C-alpha cells in the first residue's frame, strides 16, 4: 500500500549587499515547485506552484523559509491548496517552518487552503523570530467546496520571538473534531476562517488597541510587538477582503 508522497521546498533569502535580496537557495521537489517572480526595490518574491494534486491522504509536505538580516522576502502561492482524500489511508501533513533573523522581514501570503469532503489534513506552522524581525503571516482556510461538507482539518500555529512563545494556538474543524467547532461560539455556521499575524518592533513601543473589524473580525494586541486579527466569513472572497482591510488598518 502506498504511504503517500514526501516532498520538501526550501527558500533562503539574504541581503545581496547592493540594496536587494538574493535567493541562494530556492529548491523544491515533487509537488512543491518554487518560482522567483518580479519584484521591486529590495524585496524578493517567490511563488509556490503546485505541480500535482494534493496533499492527499498519507502525503507529507514541508515548506521551509529562512530570511537573514537585511533581507525582505514575500512568499505567495499560484493557487489554492486543496486537501483531498487519497488511496493511502491516514492523515496528510503540511508543515511550514519559517525563520526570520533580526533586521529581516517575511511576508507569508499564500492562497487559501480548501478542505474537501473525505480529506484529513494536519497543518503545522512554526515561526521563529529574532528580536527586531518583522513578519506578516496570513492563513486562510475554507471548509468544503461550494455546497460540500468539509473534511477533517486541524491547524496549529506556533510563533516564538527570541525563543519565547508569542502565539500558540490550534483549531480543529470537520468530522471528528471536538464538539462545538461549528457552534455559535466558534464558526457560527461560517465556512471560511482566517487570521493575520503582524509582528513589528514598533508595536513594542506603541501597542495597537483592541477593536472589532466589522461584524466577524477582531484585532487583538499580543503580549509582545505583535497584533493578531482573526476572522470568519461566509466564503473565501469575503474573508480575503476582511484580512486585506485589516492589513491596511495596521499599516
PDB file of C-alpha atoms in Angstrom:
ATOM      1  CA  UNK A   1       0.000   0.000   0.000  1.00  0.00           C
ATOM      2  CA  UNK A   2       1.283   3.473  -0.839  1.00  0.00           C
ATOM      3  CA  UNK A   3       2.456   5.547   2.123  1.00  0.00           C
ATOM      4  CA  UNK A   4       1.955   8.836   0.312  1.00  0.00           C
ATOM      5  CA  UNK A   5       4.283  11.429  -1.178  1.00  0.00           C
ATOM      6  CA  UNK A   6       7.078  13.100   0.792  1.00  0.00           C
ATOM      7  CA  UNK A   7       8.248  16.477  -0.526  1.00  0.00           C
ATOM      8  CA  UNK A   8      10.172  19.490   0.799  1.00  0.00           C
ATOM      9  CA  UNK A   9      10.639  23.004  -0.582  1.00  0.00           C
ATOM     10  CA  UNK A  10      13.314  25.299   0.861  1.00  0.00           C
ATOM     11  CA  UNK A  11      13.966  29.040   0.466  1.00  0.00           C
ATOM     12  CA  UNK A  12      16.882  31.043   1.832  1.00  0.00           C
ATOM     13  CA  UNK A  13      16.859  34.849   1.416  1.00  0.00           C
ATOM     14  CA  UNK A  14      19.887  37.049   2.102  1.00  0.00           C
ATOM     15  CA  UNK A  15      20.885  40.701   1.742  1.00  0.00           C
ATOM     16  CA  UNK A  16      22.814  40.908  -1.530  1.00  0.00           C
ATOM     17  CA  UNK A  17      24.829  43.925  -0.374  1.00  0.00           C
ATOM     18  CA  UNK A  18      23.502  46.093  -3.215  1.00  0.00           C
ATOM     19  CA  UNK A  19      20.146  47.131  -1.801  1.00  0.00           C
ATOM     20  CA  UNK A  20      18.341  43.958  -2.813  1.00  0.00           C
ATOM     21  CA  UNK A  21      17.628  40.413  -1.676  1.00  0.00           C
ATOM     22  CA  UNK A  22      19.291  37.312  -3.135  1.00  0.00           C
ATOM     23  CA  UNK A  23      17.963  33.761  -3.034  1.00  0.00           C
ATOM     24  CA  UNK A  24      20.982  31.455  -2.706  1.00  0.00           C
ATOM     25  CA  UNK A  25      18.642  28.524  -2.020  1.00  0.00           C
ATOM     26  CA  UNK A  26      15.422  28.028  -3.969  1.00  0.00           C
ATOM     27  CA  UNK A  27      14.749  24.308  -4.112  1.00  0.00           C
ATOM     28  CA  UNK A  28      11.513  22.378  -4.495  1.00  0.00           C
ATOM     29  CA  UNK A  29      10.749  18.741  -5.164  1.00  0.00           C
ATOM     30  CA  UNK A  30       7.832  16.629  -6.298  1.00  0.00           C
ATOM     31  CA  UNK A  31       4.577  18.578  -5.997  1.00  0.00           C
ATOM     32  CA  UNK A  32       6.291  21.634  -4.468  1.00  0.00           C
ATOM     33  CA  UNK A  33       7.786  23.858  -7.161  1.00  0.00           C
ATOM     34  CA  UNK A  34       9.248  27.305  -6.412  1.00  0.00           C
ATOM     35  CA  UNK A  35       9.452  30.206  -8.852  1.00  0.00           C
ATOM     36  CA  UNK A  36      11.015  33.624  -8.328  1.00  0.00           C
ATOM     37  CA  UNK A  37       8.763  36.377  -9.660  1.00  0.00           C
ATOM     38  CA  UNK A  38       9.355  40.030 -10.465  1.00  0.00           C
ATOM     39  CA  UNK A  39       9.572  42.394  -7.518  1.00  0.00           C
ATOM     40  CA  UNK A  40      10.628  45.964  -6.898  1.00  0.00           C
ATOM     41  CA  UNK A  41      13.087  47.582  -4.513  1.00  0.00           C
ATOM     42  CA  UNK A  42      14.916  45.373  -2.060  1.00  0.00           C
ATOM     43  CA  UNK A  43      12.222  42.679  -1.927  1.00  0.00           C
ATOM     44  CA  UNK A  44      12.442  39.165  -3.362  1.00  0.00           C
ATOM     45  CA  UNK A  45       9.207  37.415  -4.271  1.00  0.00           C
ATOM     46  CA  UNK A  46       8.698  33.667  -4.533  1.00  0.00           C
ATOM     47  CA  UNK A  47       5.651  31.788  -5.771  1.00  0.00           C
ATOM     48  CA  UNK A  48       4.844  28.269  -4.605  1.00  0.00           C
ATOM     49  CA  UNK A  49       3.411  26.350  -7.538  1.00  0.00           C
ATOM     50  CA  UNK A  50       1.642  23.015  -7.005  1.00  0.00           C
ATOM     51  CA  UNK A  51       2.990  20.614  -9.615  1.00  0.00           C
ATOM     52  CA  UNK A  52       0.388  17.930  -8.834  1.00  0.00           C
ATOM     53  CA  UNK A  53      -2.771  17.406  -6.776  1.00  0.00           C
ATOM     54  CA  UNK A  54      -2.573  17.251  -3.051  1.00  0.00           C
ATOM     55  CA  UNK A  55      -1.920  16.879  -0.300  1.00  0.00           C
ATOM     56  CA  UNK A  56      -3.694  13.518  -0.439  1.00  0.00           C
ATOM     57  CA  UNK A  57      -4.148  11.065   2.396  1.00  0.00           C
ATOM     58  CA  UNK A  58      -0.757   9.896   3.630  1.00  0.00           C
ATOM     59  CA  UNK A  59       1.210  12.736   1.982  1.00  0.00           C
ATOM     60  CA  UNK A  60       3.688  14.812   3.966  1.00  0.00           C
ATOM     61  CA  UNK A  61       4.688  18.199   2.514  1.00  0.00           C
ATOM     62  CA  UNK A  62       7.147  20.611   4.131  1.00  0.00           C
ATOM     63  CA  UNK A  63       7.959  24.212   3.185  1.00  0.00           C
ATOM     64  CA  UNK A  64      10.920  25.931   4.850  1.00  0.00           C
ATOM     65  CA  UNK A  65      11.962  29.577   4.547  1.00  0.00           C
ATOM     66  CA  UNK A  66      14.925  31.341   6.154  1.00  0.00           C
ATOM     67  CA  UNK A  67      15.275  35.127   5.996  1.00  0.00           C
ATOM     68  CA  UNK A  68      18.626  36.599   7.004  1.00  0.00           C
ATOM     69  CA  UNK A  69      19.309  40.063   8.408  1.00  0.00           C
ATOM     70  CA  UNK A  70      18.597  42.836   5.899  1.00  0.00           C
ATOM     71  CA  UNK A  71      16.635  40.562   3.547  1.00  0.00           C
ATOM     72  CA  UNK A  72      12.988  41.093   2.580  1.00  0.00           C
ATOM     73  CA  UNK A  73      11.048  38.102   1.270  1.00  0.00           C
ATOM     74  CA  UNK A  74       7.445  37.705   0.171  1.00  0.00           C
ATOM     75  CA  UNK A  75       6.073  34.217  -0.425  1.00  0.00           C
ATOM     76  CA  UNK A  76       2.759  33.526  -2.133  1.00  0.00           C
ATOM     77  CA  UNK A  77       1.156  30.636  -3.979  1.00  0.00           C
ATOM     78  CA  UNK A  78      -0.142  30.376  -7.523  1.00  0.00           C
ATOM     79  CA  UNK A  79      -3.449  28.795  -6.488  1.00  0.00           C
ATOM     80  CA  UNK A  80      -5.337  27.468  -3.508  1.00  0.00           C
ATOM     81  CA  UNK A  81      -4.060  24.337  -1.784  1.00  0.00           C
ATOM     82  CA  UNK A  82      -6.712  21.625  -1.876  1.00  0.00           C
ATOM     83  CA  UNK A  83      -6.684  18.823   0.694  1.00  0.00           C
ATOM     84  CA  UNK A  84      -8.103  15.711  -0.983  1.00  0.00           C
ATOM     85  CA  UNK A  85      -8.855  12.149   0.096  1.00  0.00           C
ATOM     86  CA  UNK A  86      -6.351   9.672  -1.306  1.00  0.00           C
ATOM     87  CA  UNK A  87      -5.914   5.948  -1.839  1.00  0.00           C
ATOM     88  CA  UNK A  88      -3.462   5.782   1.051  1.00  0.00           C
ATOM     89  CA  UNK A  89      -5.214   5.759   4.386  1.00  0.00           C
ATOM     90  CA  UNK A  90      -4.230   8.103   7.138  1.00  0.00           C
ATOM     91  CA  UNK A  91      -3.805  11.777   7.761  1.00  0.00           C
ATOM     92  CA  UNK A  92      -1.930  14.054   5.386  1.00  0.00           C
ATOM     93  CA  UNK A  93       0.518  16.574   6.870  1.00  0.00           C
ATOM     94  CA  UNK A  94       1.594  20.009   5.708  1.00  0.00           C
ATOM     95  CA  UNK A  95       4.427  21.565   7.713  1.00  0.00           C
ATOM     96  CA  UNK A  96       5.578  25.178   7.406  1.00  0.00           C
ATOM     97  CA  UNK A  97       8.871  26.154   9.060  1.00  0.00           C
ATOM     98  CA  UNK A  98       9.852  29.849   8.971  1.00  0.00           C
ATOM     99  CA  UNK A  99      12.913  31.541  10.478  1.00  0.00           C
ATOM    100  CA  UNK A 100      13.499  35.312  10.381  1.00  0.00           C
ATOM    101  CA  UNK A 101      16.681  36.970  11.682  1.00  0.00           C
ATOM    102  CA  UNK A 102      16.969  40.398  13.306  1.00  0.00           C
ATOM    103  CA  UNK A 103      16.516  43.049  10.625  1.00  0.00           C
ATOM    104  CA  UNK A 104      14.886  40.574   8.234  1.00  0.00           C
ATOM    105  CA  UNK A 105      11.287  40.708   7.038  1.00  0.00           C
ATOM    106  CA  UNK A 106       8.994  37.941   5.794  1.00  0.00           C
ATOM    107  CA  UNK A 107       5.570  38.394   4.219  1.00  0.00           C
ATOM    108  CA  UNK A 108       3.891  34.974   4.103  1.00  0.00           C
ATOM    109  CA  UNK A 109       0.788  35.400   1.929  1.00  0.00           C
ATOM    110  CA  UNK A 110      -0.335  32.101   0.363  1.00  0.00           C
ATOM    111  CA  UNK A 111      -3.749  31.450  -1.164  1.00  0.00           C
ATOM    112  CA  UNK A 112      -6.473  29.619   0.741  1.00  0.00           C
ATOM    113  CA  UNK A 113      -6.390  26.035   1.950  1.00  0.00           C
ATOM    114  CA  UNK A 114      -9.578  24.182   0.970  1.00  0.00           C
ATOM    115  CA  UNK A 115     -10.628  21.123   2.971  1.00  0.00           C
ATOM    116  CA  UNK A 116     -12.527  18.734   0.672  1.00  0.00           C
ATOM    117  CA  UNK A 117     -15.046  16.196   1.921  1.00  0.00           C
ATOM    118  CA  UNK A 118     -13.365  12.950   2.932  1.00  0.00           C
ATOM    119  CA  UNK A 119      -9.920  14.505   3.382  1.00  0.00           C
ATOM    120  CA  UNK A 120      -7.939  14.553   6.616  1.00  0.00           C
ATOM    121  CA  UNK A 121      -5.143  17.112   6.979  1.00  0.00           C
ATOM    122  CA  UNK A 122      -2.965  18.350   9.824  1.00  0.00           C
ATOM    123  CA  UNK A 123      -1.220  21.680   9.203  1.00  0.00           C
ATOM    124  CA  UNK A 124       1.637  22.718  11.469  1.00  0.00           C
ATOM    125  CA  UNK A 125       3.134  26.198  11.089  1.00  0.00           C
ATOM    126  CA  UNK A 126       6.131  27.108  13.243  1.00  0.00           C
ATOM    127  CA  UNK A 127       7.744  30.541  13.095  1.00  0.00           C
ATOM    128  CA  UNK A 128      10.954  31.506  14.889  1.00  0.00           C
ATOM    129  CA  UNK A 129      11.729  35.229  15.074  1.00  0.00           C
ATOM    130  CA  UNK A 130      14.815  37.014  16.366  1.00  0.00           C
ATOM    131  CA  UNK A 131      14.346  40.332  18.200  1.00  0.00           C
ATOM    132  CA  UNK A 132      13.900  43.039  15.565  1.00  0.00           C
ATOM    133  CA  UNK A 133      12.465  40.656  12.943  1.00  0.00           C
ATOM    134  CA  UNK A 134       9.347  41.636  11.002  1.00  0.00           C
ATOM    135  CA  UNK A 135       6.560  39.313   9.927  1.00  0.00           C
ATOM    136  CA  UNK A 136       3.246  39.377   8.094  1.00  0.00           C
ATOM    137  CA  UNK A 137       1.647  35.929   8.247  1.00  0.00           C
ATOM    138  CA  UNK A 138      -1.724  35.240   6.634  1.00  0.00           C
ATOM    139  CA  UNK A 139      -3.604  31.982   6.967  1.00  0.00           C
ATOM    140  CA  UNK A 140      -6.974  31.267   5.311  1.00  0.00           C
ATOM    141  CA  UNK A 141      -8.981  28.049   5.426  1.00  0.00           C
ATOM    142  CA  UNK A 142     -12.155  27.152   3.549  1.00  0.00           C
ATOM    143  CA  UNK A 143     -14.266  24.245   4.784  1.00  0.00           C
ATOM    144  CA  UNK A 144     -15.518  22.389   1.716  1.00  0.00           C
ATOM    145  CA  UNK A 145     -16.147  23.452  -1.840  1.00  0.00           C
ATOM    146  CA  UNK A 146     -19.464  25.059  -2.819  1.00  0.00           C
ATOM    147  CA  UNK A 147     -22.309  23.077  -1.267  1.00  0.00           C
ATOM    148  CA  UNK A 148     -19.950  20.449   0.132  1.00  0.00           C
ATOM    149  CA  UNK A 149     -19.273  19.303   3.679  1.00  0.00           C
ATOM    150  CA  UNK A 150     -15.653  19.713   4.753  1.00  0.00           C
ATOM    151  CA  UNK A 151     -13.061  17.121   5.558  1.00  0.00           C
ATOM    152  CA  UNK A 152     -11.244  16.955   8.876  1.00  0.00           C
ATOM    153  CA  UNK A 153      -8.814  19.870   9.215  1.00  0.00           C
ATOM    154  CA  UNK A 154      -6.540  20.580  12.162  1.00  0.00           C
ATOM    155  CA  UNK A 155      -4.213  23.576  12.088  1.00  0.00           C
ATOM    156  CA  UNK A 156      -1.650  24.661  14.673  1.00  0.00           C
ATOM    157  CA  UNK A 157       0.330  27.918  14.573  1.00  0.00           C
ATOM    158  CA  UNK A 158       3.294  28.368  16.920  1.00  0.00           C
ATOM    159  CA  UNK A 159       5.317  31.593  16.914  1.00  0.00           C
ATOM    160  CA  UNK A 160       8.370  32.214  19.075  1.00  0.00           C
ATOM    161  CA  UNK A 161      10.170  35.523  19.497  1.00  0.00           C
ATOM    162  CA  UNK A 162      13.712  35.339  20.872  1.00  0.00           C
ATOM    163  CA  UNK A 163      12.970  31.751  21.883  1.00  0.00           C
ATOM    164  CA  UNK A 164       9.891  32.688  23.917  1.00  0.00           C
ATOM    165  CA  UNK A 165       6.276  31.897  22.970  1.00  0.00           C
ATOM    166  CA  UNK A 166       4.472  34.757  21.250  1.00  0.00           C
ATOM    167  CA  UNK A 167       1.477  32.781  19.971  1.00  0.00           C
ATOM    168  CA  UNK A 168       0.492  29.111  20.173  1.00  0.00           C
ATOM    169  CA  UNK A 169      -2.972  28.077  19.069  1.00  0.00           C
ATOM    170  CA  UNK A 170      -4.741  25.192  17.378  1.00  0.00           C
ATOM    171  CA  UNK A 171      -8.111  24.877  15.663  1.00  0.00           C
ATOM    172  CA  UNK A 172      -9.857  21.679  14.531  1.00  0.00           C
ATOM    173  CA  UNK A 173     -12.875  21.574  12.214  1.00  0.00           C
ATOM    174  CA  UNK A 174     -14.911  18.978  10.377  1.00  0.00           C
ATOM    175  CA  UNK A 175     -15.983  15.388  11.106  1.00  0.00           C
ATOM    176  CA  UNK A 176     -14.340  14.026  14.242  1.00  0.00           C
ATOM    177  CA  UNK A 177     -13.283  17.442  15.553  1.00  0.00           C
ATOM    178  CA  UNK A 178     -14.168  18.314  19.151  1.00  0.00           C
ATOM    179  CA  UNK A 179     -17.822  19.233  19.533  1.00  0.00           C
ATOM    180  CA  UNK A 180     -18.873  22.821  19.089  1.00  0.00           C
ATOM    181  CA  UNK A 181     -16.479  23.757  16.274  1.00  0.00           C
ATOM    182  CA  UNK A 182     -19.436  24.854  14.125  1.00  0.00           C
ATOM    183  CA  UNK A 183     -21.431  26.338  17.008  1.00  0.00           C
ATOM    184  CA  UNK A 184     -22.176  29.981  17.810  1.00  0.00           C
ATOM    185  CA  UNK A 185     -19.029  30.354  19.949  1.00  0.00           C
ATOM    186  CA  UNK A 186     -16.678  29.322  17.138  1.00  0.00           C
ATOM    187  CA  UNK A 187     -17.669  29.452  13.451  1.00  0.00           C
ATOM    188  CA  UNK A 188     -21.410  30.062  13.842  1.00  0.00           C
ATOM    189  CA  UNK A 189     -22.118  28.373  10.522  1.00  0.00           C
ATOM    190  CA  UNK A 190     -19.437  30.208   8.534  1.00  0.00           C
ATOM    191  CA  UNK A 191     -17.265  28.193   6.180  1.00  0.00           C
ATOM    192  CA  UNK A 192     -14.187  30.419   5.837  1.00  0.00           C
ATOM    193  CA  UNK A 193     -11.853  31.297   8.691  1.00  0.00           C
ATOM    194  CA  UNK A 194      -8.559  33.091   8.758  1.00  0.00           C
ATOM    195  CA  UNK A 195      -6.012  35.023  10.713  1.00  0.00           C
ATOM    196  CA  UNK A 196      -3.409  37.673  10.117  1.00  0.00           C
ATOM    197  CA  UNK A 197      -0.394  37.991  12.391  1.00  0.00           C
ATOM    198  CA  UNK A 198       1.753  41.129  12.122  1.00  0.00           C
ATOM    199  CA  UNK A 199       4.988  41.399  14.112  1.00  0.00           C
ATOM    200  CA  UNK A 200       6.852  44.717  14.144  1.00  0.00           C
ATOM    201  CA  UNK A 201       9.274  46.214  16.683  1.00  0.00           C
ATOM    202  CA  UNK A 202       7.187  49.429  16.741  1.00  0.00           C
ATOM    203  CA  UNK A 203       4.294  47.596  18.414  1.00  0.00           C
ATOM    204  CA  UNK A 204       6.524  47.105  21.447  1.00  0.00           C
ATOM    205  CA  UNK A 205       6.693  50.880  21.928  1.00  0.00           C
ATOM    206  CA  UNK A 206       3.158  51.741  20.800  1.00  0.00           C
ATOM    207  CA  UNK A 207       0.824  48.727  21.110  1.00  0.00           C
ATOM    208  CA  UNK A 208      -2.233  48.592  18.879  1.00  0.00           C
ATOM    209  CA  UNK A 209      -5.634  48.967  20.526  1.00  0.00           C
ATOM    210  CA  UNK A 210      -8.034  46.002  20.502  1.00  0.00           C
ATOM    211  CA  UNK A 211     -11.103  46.524  18.381  1.00  0.00           C
ATOM    212  CA  UNK A 212     -13.671  44.857  16.174  1.00  0.00           C
ATOM    213  CA  UNK A 213     -13.150  44.985  12.425  1.00  0.00           C
ATOM    214  CA  UNK A 214     -16.621  44.585  11.048  1.00  0.00           C
ATOM    215  CA  UNK A 215     -19.103  42.068  12.434  1.00  0.00           C
ATOM    216  CA  UNK A 216     -16.991  38.907  12.424  1.00  0.00           C
ATOM    217  CA  UNK A 217     -13.355  40.002  12.820  1.00  0.00           C
ATOM    218  CA  UNK A 218     -11.311  41.275  15.729  1.00  0.00           C
ATOM    219  CA  UNK A 219      -7.873  42.827  16.175  1.00  0.00           C
ATOM    220  CA  UNK A 220      -6.054  41.786  19.342  1.00  0.00           C
ATOM    221  CA  UNK A 221      -2.645  43.038  20.539  1.00  0.00           C
ATOM    222  CA  UNK A 222      -0.419  40.226  21.801  1.00  0.00           C
ATOM    223  CA  UNK A 223       1.947  40.243  24.762  1.00  0.00           C
ATOM    224  CA  UNK A 224       4.827  41.323  22.559  1.00  0.00           C
ATOM    225  CA  UNK A 225       5.398  43.506  19.476  1.00  0.00           C
ATOM    226  CA  UNK A 226       2.545  41.911  17.521  1.00  0.00           C
ATOM    227  CA  UNK A 227      -1.134  42.047  16.655  1.00  0.00           C
ATOM    228  CA  UNK A 228      -3.430  39.198  15.681  1.00  0.00           C
ATOM    229  CA  UNK A 229      -6.510  39.564  13.508  1.00  0.00           C
ATOM    230  CA  UNK A 230      -8.967  36.658  13.497  1.00  0.00           C
ATOM    231  CA  UNK A 231     -11.969  36.492  11.193  1.00  0.00           C
ATOM    232  CA  UNK A 232     -14.732  34.249   9.887  1.00  0.00           C
ATOM    233  CA  UNK A 233     -16.792  34.781   6.739  1.00  0.00           C
ATOM    234  CA  UNK A 234     -19.357  33.007   4.567  1.00  0.00           C
ATOM    235  CA  UNK A 235     -16.839  32.445   1.764  1.00  0.00           C
ATOM    236  CA  UNK A 236     -13.212  32.875   0.720  1.00  0.00           C
ATOM    237  CA  UNK A 237     -13.762  36.107  -1.195  1.00  0.00           C
ATOM    238  CA  UNK A 238     -15.260  37.948   1.756  1.00  0.00           C
ATOM    239  CA  UNK A 239     -12.642  36.532   4.110  1.00  0.00           C
ATOM    240  CA  UNK A 240      -9.841  37.869   1.909  1.00  0.00           C
ATOM    241  CA  UNK A 241     -11.499  41.272   1.776  1.00  0.00           C
ATOM    242  CA  UNK A 242     -11.652  41.449   5.587  1.00  0.00           C
ATOM    243  CA  UNK A 243      -7.994  40.440   6.023  1.00  0.00           C
ATOM    244  CA  UNK A 244      -6.825  42.858   3.341  1.00  0.00           C
ATOM    245  CA  UNK A 245      -8.631  45.676   5.092  1.00  0.00           C
ATOM    246  CA  UNK A 246      -7.131  44.577   8.395  1.00  0.00           C
ATOM    247  CA  UNK A 247      -3.602  44.668   6.954  1.00  0.00           C
ATOM    248  CA  UNK A 248      -4.256  48.176   5.675  1.00  0.00           C
ATOM    249  CA  UNK A 249      -5.529  49.180   9.124  1.00  0.00           C
ATOM    250  CA  UNK A 250      -2.332  48.098  10.883  1.00  0.00           C
ATOM    251  CA  UNK A 251      -0.200  49.859   8.275  1.00  0.00           C
TER     252      UNK A 251
END
